[in-house]
Short mmCIF file of C-alpha atoms in Angstrom, two decimals:
data_model
loop_
_atom_site.label_atom_id
_atom_site.label_comp_id
_atom_site.label_asym_id
_atom_site.label_seq_id
_atom_site.Cartn_x
_atom_site.Cartn_y
_atom_site.Cartn_z
CA MET A 1 92.15 221.20 155.70
CA GLU A 2 92.15 217.62 154.49
CA GLU A 3 94.29 216.61 157.50
CA LEU A 4 91.75 218.24 159.87
CA SER A 5 88.91 216.30 158.22
CA LEU A 6 90.82 213.05 158.58
CA MET A 7 91.54 213.86 162.22
CA ALA A 8 87.87 214.63 162.83
CA ILE A 9 86.81 211.36 161.22
CA SER A 10 89.44 209.47 163.22
CA LEU A 11 88.22 211.11 166.42
CA ILE A 12 84.61 210.17 165.64
CA VAL A 13 85.63 206.57 164.93
CA ILE A 14 87.64 206.42 168.17
CA LEU A 15 84.77 207.88 170.21
CA PHE A 16 82.29 205.50 168.59
CA GLY A 17 84.58 202.54 169.25
CA LEU A 18 85.02 203.66 172.85
CA LYS A 19 81.27 203.89 173.29
CA VAL A 20 80.84 200.38 171.87
CA VAL A 21 83.48 199.03 174.27
CA ILE A 22 81.77 200.75 177.23
CA ILE A 23 78.29 199.44 176.32
CA LEU A 24 79.28 195.96 175.19
CA TRP A 25 82.19 195.18 177.52
CA TRP A 26 82.91 197.55 180.40
CA LYS A 27 79.29 198.02 181.57
CA PRO A 28 78.42 194.27 181.57
CA ARG A 29 81.60 193.55 183.54
CA LYS A 30 80.66 196.23 186.04
CA ILE A 31 77.16 194.75 186.42
CA GLU A 32 78.58 191.25 186.92
CA ASP A 33 80.92 192.57 189.61
CA HIS A 34 78.06 194.45 191.34
CA PHE A 35 75.93 191.33 191.67
CA SER A 36 78.85 189.01 192.38
CA LYS A 37 79.59 190.99 195.54
CA GLN A 38 76.03 190.17 196.65
CA GLY A 39 76.47 186.46 195.98
CA ILE A 40 74.56 186.50 192.70
CA ARG A 41 76.28 184.89 189.75
CA GLY A 42 75.32 183.33 186.43
CA PRO A 43 76.80 182.08 183.17
CA PRO A 44 79.65 184.39 182.10
CA TYR A 45 78.92 187.25 179.72
CA HIS A 46 80.26 186.92 176.16
CA PHE A 47 81.01 190.04 174.14
CA PHE A 48 77.95 191.31 172.25
CA ILE A 49 75.98 188.02 172.22
CA GLY A 50 75.80 187.46 175.99
CA ASN A 51 74.37 183.96 176.59
CA VAL A 52 72.17 183.86 173.48
CA LYS A 53 74.23 181.13 171.78
CA GLU A 54 73.91 178.82 174.79
CA LEU A 55 70.23 179.71 175.24
CA VAL A 56 69.31 178.88 171.65
CA ALA A 57 71.34 175.66 171.70
CA MET A 58 69.58 174.45 174.85
CA MET A 59 66.18 175.41 173.47
CA LEU A 60 66.74 173.62 170.15
CA LYS A 61 68.05 170.50 171.87
CA ALA A 62 65.13 170.40 174.31
CA SER A 63 62.52 170.76 171.55
CA ALA A 64 64.19 168.38 169.08
CA GLN A 65 61.88 165.49 169.95
CA PRO A 66 58.71 164.80 171.97
CA MET A 67 58.90 164.03 175.68
CA PRO A 68 57.30 161.18 177.70
CA PHE A 69 53.72 161.60 178.95
CA SER A 70 54.81 163.60 181.98
CA HIS A 71 53.96 167.03 183.37
CA ASN A 72 57.58 167.68 184.36
CA ILE A 73 57.87 170.12 181.45
CA LEU A 74 60.26 172.70 182.95
CA PRO A 75 63.45 171.06 181.52
CA ARG A 76 61.90 171.19 178.05
CA VAL A 77 60.12 174.56 178.10
CA LEU A 78 62.55 176.68 180.14
CA SER A 79 65.65 174.60 179.60
CA PHE A 80 68.05 177.47 180.34
CA TYR A 81 66.44 178.15 183.72
CA HIS A 82 66.34 174.47 184.65
CA HIS A 83 70.01 174.04 183.70
CA TRP A 84 71.47 177.18 185.29
CA LYS A 85 69.37 177.03 188.46
CA LYS A 86 71.13 173.76 189.35
CA ILE A 87 74.46 175.57 189.05
CA TYR A 88 73.76 179.07 190.37
CA GLY A 89 70.59 178.74 192.46
CA GLY A 90 67.14 180.24 191.87
CA THR A 91 68.42 183.84 191.68
CA PHE A 92 70.99 184.26 188.94
CA LEU A 93 72.02 186.51 186.03
CA VAL A 94 71.48 185.65 182.38
CA TRP A 95 72.53 187.83 179.43
CA PHE A 96 70.32 188.43 176.38
CA GLY A 97 72.94 190.16 174.27
CA HIS A 98 74.30 192.97 176.44
CA THR A 99 71.01 193.18 178.38
CA VAL A 100 71.14 191.52 181.78
CA ARG A 101 68.18 189.79 183.36
CA LEU A 102 68.03 188.76 186.99
CA THR A 103 65.86 185.66 187.46
CA ILE A 104 63.60 185.80 190.51
CA SER A 105 61.55 182.77 191.61
CA ASP A 106 61.17 183.38 195.35
CA PRO A 107 57.45 184.15 196.02
CA GLU A 108 58.33 186.75 198.65
CA LEU A 109 60.48 188.67 196.18
CA ILE A 110 57.77 188.29 193.53
CA ARG A 111 55.32 189.83 196.02
CA GLU A 112 57.59 192.89 196.32
CA ILE A 113 57.91 193.27 192.55
CA PHE A 114 54.20 192.95 191.75
CA SER A 115 52.54 194.18 194.91
CA SER A 116 54.17 195.76 197.93
CA LYS A 117 56.83 197.72 195.98
CA SER A 118 55.28 197.66 192.51
CA GLU A 119 55.73 201.43 192.11
CA PHE A 120 59.47 200.83 191.64
CA TYR A 121 58.99 198.49 188.68
CA GLU A 122 57.38 198.73 185.26
CA LYS A 123 56.61 196.51 182.30
CA ASN A 124 59.75 196.15 180.23
CA GLU A 125 60.09 197.50 176.72
CA VAL A 126 59.45 194.49 174.52
CA HIS A 127 61.15 193.63 171.24
CA PRO A 128 59.83 195.92 168.45
CA LEU A 129 58.45 192.98 166.43
CA VAL A 130 56.61 191.70 169.51
CA LYS A 131 55.23 195.17 170.26
CA GLN A 132 54.05 195.47 166.68
CA LEU A 133 52.22 192.17 167.07
CA GLU A 134 50.59 192.64 170.48
CA GLY A 135 49.91 196.35 170.03
CA ASP A 136 50.82 199.39 172.08
CA GLY A 137 47.91 198.82 174.44
CA LEU A 138 47.44 197.58 178.01
CA LEU A 139 50.01 194.83 177.48
CA SER A 140 52.85 197.31 176.97
CA LEU A 141 51.70 200.72 178.22
CA ASN A 142 53.08 202.27 181.40
CA GLY A 143 52.29 205.26 183.58
CA GLU A 144 49.26 207.53 183.33
CA LYS A 145 48.22 206.33 179.89
CA TRP A 146 48.05 202.74 181.15
CA HIS A 147 45.90 203.82 184.12
CA ARG A 148 43.56 205.75 181.80
CA HIS A 149 43.11 202.84 179.39
CA ARG A 150 42.68 200.32 182.21
CA LYS A 151 39.90 202.44 183.73
CA ILE A 152 38.07 202.73 180.40
CA ILE A 153 38.32 199.03 179.54
CA THR A 154 37.69 197.50 182.98
CA PRO A 155 33.83 197.59 182.81
CA ASN A 156 34.04 195.23 179.81
CA PHE A 157 35.49 192.55 182.12
CA HIS A 158 33.35 192.96 185.24
CA MET A 159 31.89 189.57 186.12
CA GLU A 160 28.29 190.80 185.89
CA ASN A 161 28.99 191.99 182.35
CA LEU A 162 30.72 188.71 181.45
CA LYS A 163 27.72 186.68 182.64
CA LEU A 164 25.64 188.44 179.98
CA LEU A 165 27.99 186.93 177.39
CA VAL A 166 27.24 183.30 178.32
CA PRO A 167 24.56 182.78 175.61
CA VAL A 168 26.86 184.24 172.93
CA VAL A 169 29.80 182.04 173.97
CA ALA A 170 27.55 178.99 174.25
CA LYS A 171 26.25 179.53 170.72
CA SER A 172 29.80 179.56 169.34
CA VAL A 173 30.65 176.37 171.27
CA THR A 174 27.54 174.46 170.16
CA ASN A 175 28.15 175.48 166.54
CA MET A 176 31.65 173.98 166.82
CA LEU A 177 30.41 170.76 168.41
CA GLU A 178 27.70 170.33 165.77
CA LYS A 179 30.47 170.38 163.16
CA TRP A 180 32.35 167.73 165.15
CA SER A 181 29.23 165.57 165.22
CA THR A 182 28.84 165.73 161.45
CA MET A 183 32.46 164.61 161.13
CA SER A 184 31.90 161.54 163.33
CA CYS A 185 32.61 158.10 161.94
CA LYS A 186 30.38 155.07 162.44
CA GLY A 187 30.07 154.53 166.18
CA GLY A 188 30.16 158.26 166.90
CA THR A 189 33.95 158.71 167.11
CA VAL A 190 35.94 161.53 165.56
CA GLU A 191 39.58 162.64 165.84
CA ILE A 192 39.94 166.39 166.33
CA GLU A 193 43.08 168.50 166.39
CA VAL A 194 41.74 170.61 169.22
CA SER A 195 44.39 173.33 169.32
CA GLU A 196 43.33 174.50 165.84
CA TRP A 197 39.60 174.26 166.58
CA PHE A 198 39.95 176.10 169.89
CA GLN A 199 41.79 178.91 168.14
CA LEU A 200 38.89 179.27 165.70
CA LEU A 201 36.44 179.15 168.60
CA THR A 202 38.20 181.88 170.58
CA GLU A 203 38.53 184.01 167.46
CA ASP A 204 34.77 183.82 167.05
CA VAL A 205 34.08 184.54 170.72
CA ILE A 206 36.49 187.49 170.87
CA THR A 207 35.10 189.23 167.81
CA ARG A 208 31.53 188.76 169.06
CA THR A 209 31.90 189.46 172.78
CA VAL A 210 34.80 191.88 172.98
CA PHE A 211 34.33 193.74 169.71
CA GLY A 212 30.58 193.38 169.13
CA SER A 213 31.17 192.04 165.63
CA SER A 214 31.04 188.79 163.69
CA TYR A 215 33.83 186.27 163.17
CA GLU A 216 34.14 187.18 159.48
CA ASP A 217 35.17 190.71 160.50
CA GLY A 218 38.03 189.42 162.64
CA LYS A 219 39.13 186.41 160.61
CA THR A 220 41.52 188.37 158.39
CA ILE A 221 43.14 190.06 161.40
CA PHE A 222 43.70 186.77 163.23
CA LYS A 223 45.23 185.21 160.12
CA LEU A 224 47.64 188.11 159.67
CA GLN A 225 48.60 188.11 163.36
CA ALA A 226 49.38 184.38 163.17
CA GLN A 227 51.92 185.12 160.43
CA GLN A 228 53.31 188.04 162.42
CA MET A 229 53.61 185.82 165.50
CA VAL A 230 56.00 183.48 163.67
CA LEU A 231 58.26 186.41 162.73
CA ALA A 232 58.20 187.73 166.31
CA ALA A 233 59.08 184.30 167.75
CA GLU A 234 62.07 184.02 165.41
CA SER A 235 63.41 187.32 166.75
CA PHE A 236 64.00 185.74 170.19
CA GLN A 237 66.71 183.55 168.68
CA ASN A 238 68.79 186.58 167.69
CA VAL A 239 70.63 189.29 169.58
CA PHE A 240 68.65 192.53 169.60
CA ILE A 241 70.51 195.27 167.70
CA PRO A 242 69.18 198.82 168.21
CA GLY A 243 68.02 200.31 164.91
CA TYR A 244 68.01 196.96 163.13
CA ARG A 245 64.20 197.02 162.87
CA PHE A 246 64.50 199.97 160.45
CA MET A 247 66.70 198.02 158.03
CA PRO A 248 64.89 196.78 154.89
CA THR A 249 65.57 193.09 155.60
CA ARG A 250 63.21 190.41 154.29
CA ARG A 251 61.81 189.77 157.78
CA ASN A 252 61.32 193.45 158.55
CA MET A 253 59.62 194.13 155.22
CA SER A 254 57.29 191.17 155.78
CA SER A 255 56.47 192.47 159.25
CA TRP A 256 55.82 195.99 157.94
CA LYS A 257 53.48 194.64 155.28
CA LEU A 258 51.56 192.51 157.78
CA ASP A 259 51.21 195.41 160.22
CA LYS A 260 49.92 197.67 157.44
CA GLU A 261 47.30 195.07 156.46
CA ILE A 262 46.26 194.53 160.10
CA ARG A 263 45.80 198.26 160.64
CA ALA A 264 43.76 198.54 157.43
CA SER A 265 41.44 195.71 158.54
CA LEU A 266 41.06 197.17 162.03
CA THR A 267 40.36 200.61 160.60
CA LYS A 268 37.43 199.23 158.57
CA LEU A 269 36.04 197.45 161.63
CA ILE A 270 36.43 200.52 163.87
CA ASP A 271 34.96 202.95 161.32
CA ARG A 272 31.92 200.78 160.76
CA ARG A 273 31.42 200.37 164.50
CA ARG A 274 31.98 204.06 165.19
CA GLU A 275 29.26 204.96 162.69
CA SER A 276 26.81 202.57 164.35
CA VAL A 277 27.66 203.88 167.83
CA ASN A 278 27.17 207.45 166.71
CA ASN A 279 23.81 206.51 165.19
CA ASP A 280 22.76 204.60 168.34
CA ASN A 281 21.98 201.57 166.19
CA ASP A 282 24.40 199.09 167.72
CA ASN A 283 22.70 196.55 169.96
CA ASN A 284 25.96 195.58 171.66
CA VAL A 285 26.45 198.95 173.35
CA ILE A 286 25.15 198.82 176.91
CA SER A 287 21.47 199.59 177.07
CA SER A 288 19.86 201.89 179.61
CA ASN A 289 18.47 198.97 181.59
CA GLY A 290 21.83 197.16 181.65
CA THR A 291 20.62 194.00 179.91
CA SER A 292 23.08 194.12 177.00
CA PRO A 293 26.80 193.50 177.50
CA LYS A 294 29.40 196.20 177.13
CA ASP A 295 32.18 195.48 174.66
CA LEU A 296 35.72 196.76 174.36
CA LEU A 297 35.39 198.52 171.02
CA GLY A 298 32.18 200.29 172.00
CA LEU A 299 33.72 201.51 175.26
CA MET A 300 36.86 202.78 173.51
CA ILE A 301 34.83 204.60 170.85
CA GLN A 302 32.61 206.20 173.48
CA ALA A 303 35.70 207.33 175.41
CA SER A 304 37.16 208.73 172.20
CA ASN A 305 33.97 210.62 171.40
CA SER A 306 33.72 212.05 174.91
CA SER A 307 37.31 213.28 174.78
CA GLN A 308 36.78 215.34 171.65
CA ARG A 309 34.99 218.61 170.94
CA GLU A 310 34.18 220.33 167.72
CA ASP A 311 35.59 223.81 167.28
CA ASP A 312 35.24 225.63 163.92
CA HIS A 313 34.79 222.29 162.17
CA GLU A 314 38.06 220.96 163.61
CA ILE A 315 38.29 218.03 166.01
CA ILE A 316 40.61 218.74 168.93
CA ASN A 317 41.82 215.80 171.01
CA SER A 318 41.92 216.24 174.75
CA SER A 319 45.35 215.51 176.23
CA CYS A 320 43.71 213.02 178.58
CA GLY A 321 41.47 211.42 175.97
CA VAL A 322 41.60 208.39 173.71
CA THR A 323 42.87 208.77 170.16
CA TYR A 324 41.95 206.77 167.08
CA ASN A 325 45.41 205.17 167.15
CA ASP A 326 44.84 204.15 170.80
CA ILE A 327 41.74 202.23 169.71
CA VAL A 328 43.68 200.46 166.95
CA GLU A 329 46.48 199.46 169.32
CA GLU A 330 44.12 198.17 172.02
CA CYS A 331 42.25 196.12 169.43
CA LYS A 332 45.53 194.55 168.31
CA SER A 333 46.32 193.69 171.94
CA PHE A 334 43.02 191.99 172.62
CA PHE A 335 42.86 190.18 169.29
CA PHE A 336 46.27 188.66 170.07
CA ALA A 337 46.23 188.11 173.84
CA GLY A 338 42.57 187.14 174.08
CA LYS A 339 42.88 184.45 171.44
CA GLN A 340 46.16 182.91 172.54
CA THR A 341 45.48 182.81 176.29
CA THR A 342 42.04 181.20 176.08
CA SER A 343 42.76 178.78 173.24
CA ASN A 344 45.88 177.53 175.04
CA LEU A 345 43.95 177.09 178.29
CA LEU A 346 41.26 175.08 176.48
CA THR A 347 43.83 172.96 174.65
CA TRP A 348 45.83 171.96 177.73
CA THR A 349 42.72 171.37 179.84
CA THR A 350 41.38 169.00 177.19
CA VAL A 351 44.74 167.21 176.91
CA LEU A 352 44.92 166.81 180.70
CA LEU A 353 41.40 165.38 180.96
CA ALA A 354 42.20 163.02 178.09
CA MET A 355 45.35 161.89 179.93
CA HIS A 356 43.51 161.50 183.25
CA PRO A 357 40.08 159.93 182.53
CA GLN A 358 39.22 159.56 186.22
CA TRP A 359 39.06 163.36 186.55
CA GLN A 360 37.09 163.58 183.32
CA VAL A 361 34.45 161.29 184.84
CA LEU A 362 34.28 163.40 188.02
CA ALA A 363 33.94 166.60 185.98
CA ARG A 364 31.19 165.11 183.80
CA ASP A 365 29.26 163.87 186.84
CA GLU A 366 29.34 167.37 188.27
CA VAL A 367 28.16 168.98 185.03
CA LEU A 368 25.25 166.53 184.70
CA ARG A 369 24.29 167.01 188.36
CA VAL A 370 24.40 170.82 188.22
CA CYS A 371 22.94 171.41 184.77
CA GLY A 372 20.27 168.74 184.92
CA SER A 373 18.16 168.56 181.77
CA ARG A 374 19.42 171.89 180.47
CA ASP A 375 21.31 171.45 177.20
CA ILE A 376 23.27 174.68 177.75
CA PRO A 377 24.65 175.65 181.19
CA THR A 378 23.39 178.97 182.54
CA LYS A 379 25.53 181.67 184.16
CA ASP A 380 24.42 180.36 187.56
CA ASP A 381 25.41 176.80 186.59
CA ILE A 382 28.92 177.94 185.67
CA ALA A 383 29.43 179.41 189.15
CA LYS A 384 28.48 176.07 190.75
CA LEU A 385 30.97 173.94 188.78
CA LYS A 386 33.57 173.71 191.56
CA MET A 387 35.24 170.54 190.28
CA LEU A 388 35.66 172.09 186.85
CA SER A 389 37.15 175.22 188.47
CA MET A 390 39.71 173.03 190.24
CA ILE A 391 40.58 171.30 186.97
CA VAL A 392 40.99 174.60 185.10
CA ASN A 393 43.23 175.96 187.88
CA GLU A 394 45.39 172.84 187.82
CA SER A 395 45.70 173.19 184.05
CA LEU A 396 46.80 176.82 184.50
CA ARG A 397 49.32 175.71 187.12
CA LEU A 398 50.94 172.94 185.07
CA TYR A 399 50.64 174.65 181.67
CA PRO A 400 50.37 178.44 182.18
CA PRO A 401 49.87 180.32 178.88
CA THR A 402 52.69 182.75 179.75
CA VAL A 403 55.69 180.83 181.09
CA ALA A 404 57.65 183.90 182.21
CA THR A 405 57.24 187.63 182.56
CA ILE A 406 59.67 190.54 182.88
CA ARG A 407 59.73 193.76 184.89
CA THR A 408 62.28 196.59 184.84
CA SER A 409 63.44 198.56 187.89
CA LYS A 410 62.63 202.25 187.40
CA VAL A 411 65.07 203.37 190.13
CA ASP A 412 67.83 201.91 192.26
CA VAL A 413 65.90 199.67 194.61
CA GLU A 414 66.45 197.10 197.35
CA LEU A 415 64.76 193.76 196.70
CA GLY A 416 64.83 191.26 199.56
CA GLY A 417 68.19 192.60 200.68
CA TYR A 418 69.65 192.73 197.15
CA LYS A 419 70.64 196.12 195.69
CA ILE A 420 69.14 196.33 192.18
CA PRO A 421 70.43 199.12 189.88
CA ARG A 422 67.97 201.19 187.86
CA GLY A 423 67.20 199.62 184.49
CA THR A 424 67.80 196.02 185.57
CA GLU A 425 65.38 193.57 183.97
CA LEU A 426 63.86 191.02 186.36
CA LEU A 427 62.73 187.72 184.83
CA ILE A 428 60.02 185.88 186.76
CA PRO A 429 59.77 182.24 185.53
CA ILE A 430 56.08 181.59 186.22
CA LEU A 431 56.35 177.99 185.03
CA ALA A 432 59.19 177.28 187.49
CA VAL A 433 57.20 178.76 190.39
CA HIS A 434 54.20 176.59 189.46
CA HIS A 435 56.35 173.43 189.42
CA ASP A 436 58.44 174.17 192.52
CA THR A 437 58.29 171.24 194.99
CA ALA A 438 59.14 173.62 197.85
CA ILE A 439 55.87 175.46 197.12
CA TRP A 440 53.61 172.66 195.85
CA GLY A 441 55.00 169.55 197.51
CA ASN A 442 56.56 166.39 196.10
CA ASP A 443 53.66 165.94 193.66
CA ALA A 444 54.28 169.32 192.01
CA ASN A 445 54.66 167.67 188.59
CA GLU A 446 51.50 165.58 188.93
CA PHE A 447 47.96 166.44 187.80
CA ASN A 448 45.99 166.77 191.03
CA PRO A 449 43.08 169.26 190.84
CA GLY A 450 42.18 168.28 194.40
CA ARG A 451 44.92 170.58 195.66
CA PHE A 452 42.56 173.49 194.83
CA SER A 453 39.61 172.05 196.79
CA GLU A 454 39.95 174.75 199.49
CA GLY A 455 40.59 177.58 197.05
CA VAL A 456 43.61 179.07 195.32
CA SER A 457 45.17 180.73 198.38
CA ARG A 458 45.34 177.43 200.32
CA ALA A 459 46.42 175.22 197.42
CA SER A 460 50.15 175.75 197.96
CA LYS A 461 52.55 176.48 200.79
CA HIS A 462 52.74 180.12 199.71
CA PRO A 463 49.76 182.28 198.68
CA LEU A 464 51.72 183.60 195.69
CA GLY A 465 52.67 180.18 194.35
CA PHE A 466 49.93 180.45 191.70
CA ILE A 467 50.28 183.39 189.29
CA PRO A 468 49.09 182.26 185.82
CA PHE A 469 47.68 185.72 184.99
CA GLY A 470 50.26 187.81 186.80
CA LEU A 471 49.67 189.67 190.04
CA GLY A 472 48.69 193.08 191.34
CA ALA A 473 47.42 196.03 189.34
CA ARG A 474 48.85 194.67 186.08
CA ALA A 475 47.25 191.23 186.34
CA CYS A 476 45.66 190.13 183.07
CA ILE A 477 42.44 192.09 182.67
CA GLY A 478 40.86 189.34 180.59
CA GLN A 479 41.41 186.46 183.03
CA ASN A 480 37.76 186.24 184.09
CA LEU A 481 36.63 186.03 180.46
CA ALA A 482 39.23 183.33 179.73
CA ILE A 483 38.15 181.21 182.73
CA LEU A 484 34.44 181.72 182.04
CA GLN A 485 34.88 180.66 178.42
CA ALA A 486 37.04 177.67 179.39
CA LYS A 487 34.54 176.40 181.98
CA LEU A 488 31.54 176.89 179.70
CA THR A 489 33.26 175.22 176.74
CA MET A 490 34.46 172.24 178.76
CA ALA A 491 31.05 171.83 180.41
CA ILE A 492 29.26 171.62 177.05
CA ILE A 493 31.89 169.22 175.66
CA LEU A 494 31.60 166.97 178.73
CA GLN A 495 27.82 166.87 178.29
CA ARG A 496 28.17 165.52 174.74
CA PHE A 497 31.48 163.64 174.43
CA SER A 498 33.97 161.46 176.23
CA PHE A 499 37.51 161.78 174.91
CA LYS A 500 41.03 160.38 175.03
CA LEU A 501 44.41 161.10 173.46
CA ALA A 502 44.56 160.09 169.81
CA PRO A 503 47.21 157.49 168.88
CA THR A 504 49.03 160.21 166.93
CA TYR A 505 49.35 162.57 169.91
CA GLN A 506 52.93 163.52 170.80
CA HIS A 507 53.57 165.34 174.06
CA ALA A 508 55.73 168.35 173.25
CA PRO A 509 54.95 171.59 175.13
CA THR A 510 56.86 174.41 173.44
CA VAL A 511 57.03 178.19 173.65
CA LEU A 512 56.05 180.27 170.63
CA MET A 513 55.33 183.51 172.50
CA LEU A 514 52.97 181.40 174.67
CA LEU A 515 52.94 177.73 175.67
CA TYR A 516 51.50 175.51 172.94
CA PRO A 517 51.70 171.85 171.75
CA GLN A 518 54.52 171.66 169.20
CA TYR A 519 52.91 168.83 167.21
CA GLY A 520 49.30 169.80 167.82
CA ALA A 521 46.80 168.11 170.12
CA PRO A 522 44.85 165.36 168.32
CA ILE A 523 42.09 164.02 170.57
CA THR A 524 39.62 161.18 169.88
CA PHE A 525 36.04 162.09 170.84
CA GLN A 526 33.19 159.62 171.40
CA LYS A 527 29.60 160.91 171.24
CA LEU A 528 27.64 160.19 174.41
CA GLU A 529 24.09 159.02 174.63
CA GLN A 530 21.90 161.59 176.38
CA GLN A 531 22.61 161.14 180.06
CA GLN A 532 20.72 162.06 183.17
CA HIS A 533 22.37 162.16 186.56
CA PRO A 534 20.26 160.61 189.33
CA ASP A 535 20.89 163.59 191.62
CA GLN A 536 20.68 166.25 188.95
CA ASP A 537 19.25 169.69 189.67
CA ARG A 538 15.88 169.65 187.86
CA ARG A 539 15.34 173.35 187.89
CA SER A 540 14.62 174.76 184.44
#
């Protein structure tokens, strides 16, 4: 009997070892051979770790010190892509552990993935720590549930609804600038670390405009997510091991604690809002005459209420409805993505205008001409700020918040003549596309907003050369809010201040989930005397 038990154990060990060999050695070799026959190569796969060791080494070396004042940031930000593209071409394999990713930077192939053949691809399953941070909402959902949530949330981001938010956003901006003014030294100058201030600003705007609540309600959540973001970023430097997230390691326990606290804070916010919605006392829910803006939390709660019915004092959820947990997860998504995308856009736009004062002057002239004597731009003013739109687009091109995105093939599919097996992850390096001289010309690494003077579609040699918010059905739902907030904020700043890089500024774009300045973004602001443009629009 004892011999049979030993044999059984030995058999289990052998089978387990065989499975490990198949997953970690035989399958990767088979994948390499499949793509090699199609002319696609890449750095060789190493057992278990793939190319992670080389990736981390290149990343650490690239970010070890600041770079010159240049917009040629690809070698620093996506060092692995920059290095291996020179060896293997723009389409190559790279291994994250035993998971293969096929890099795709050809706009025509990107069109197939996001648009013409998008039904064959889906958002990839992100690292568990990242999913915990960004929530199981629109950012990560797939299939019917994604479609249902997108339909519910979309009215929140219709342009007509966003225009109703202009006074709320403007109030947050002016409050921030009044604080800057009180900090000014003699002569009206003040040094501001704008990346931190813009994060606080977007936190305030998000909680007010998207969740119909005050900044104090969201402050705790943002603080906790910032800590969680650091843990999630660290996970990218390690090989993903299935099941490891359930181990009681120090990092996992910290992440569990943070997630529990975030959920508790969101639950309080949602419960309070749900009570006000049910009592019809919340002014932020759309009014019958359409003069009040819709907000995300109100829409989700209304959808949840409409998908439930009371039966013998029990609440029964409809299979096609919205659950309480769905609301929590969507709130996590928008607290994270809304803050990071907009604050990064504001930071890099300010840095670029500080680096290129000639464009700052042109932008200010336009604001003064369009807004006239009005202290706060109106929704109609924002639409007329064409120069500022060009500047924001050029900022998004050179410094896109998301430097790369990933899709997974749901079936065996042909992509531009390549045969892609089911389950292959496709990495689209957005930053590389935005800096490609074949698409943007020899000045691809230069700040030239004028390239957008005839619109986005005619700015580059390919209509899909500009994809800062993704493409197709899964394009970022909040992009209009981010651009509106960026234009309004910059317009009000330009009305009141001129600015330049502070002497302490160090140029060091770095990825921590999104693109951010590694050493901050200190900017020196000079208060302007009240100006009046000779050709200003004098309409009140």
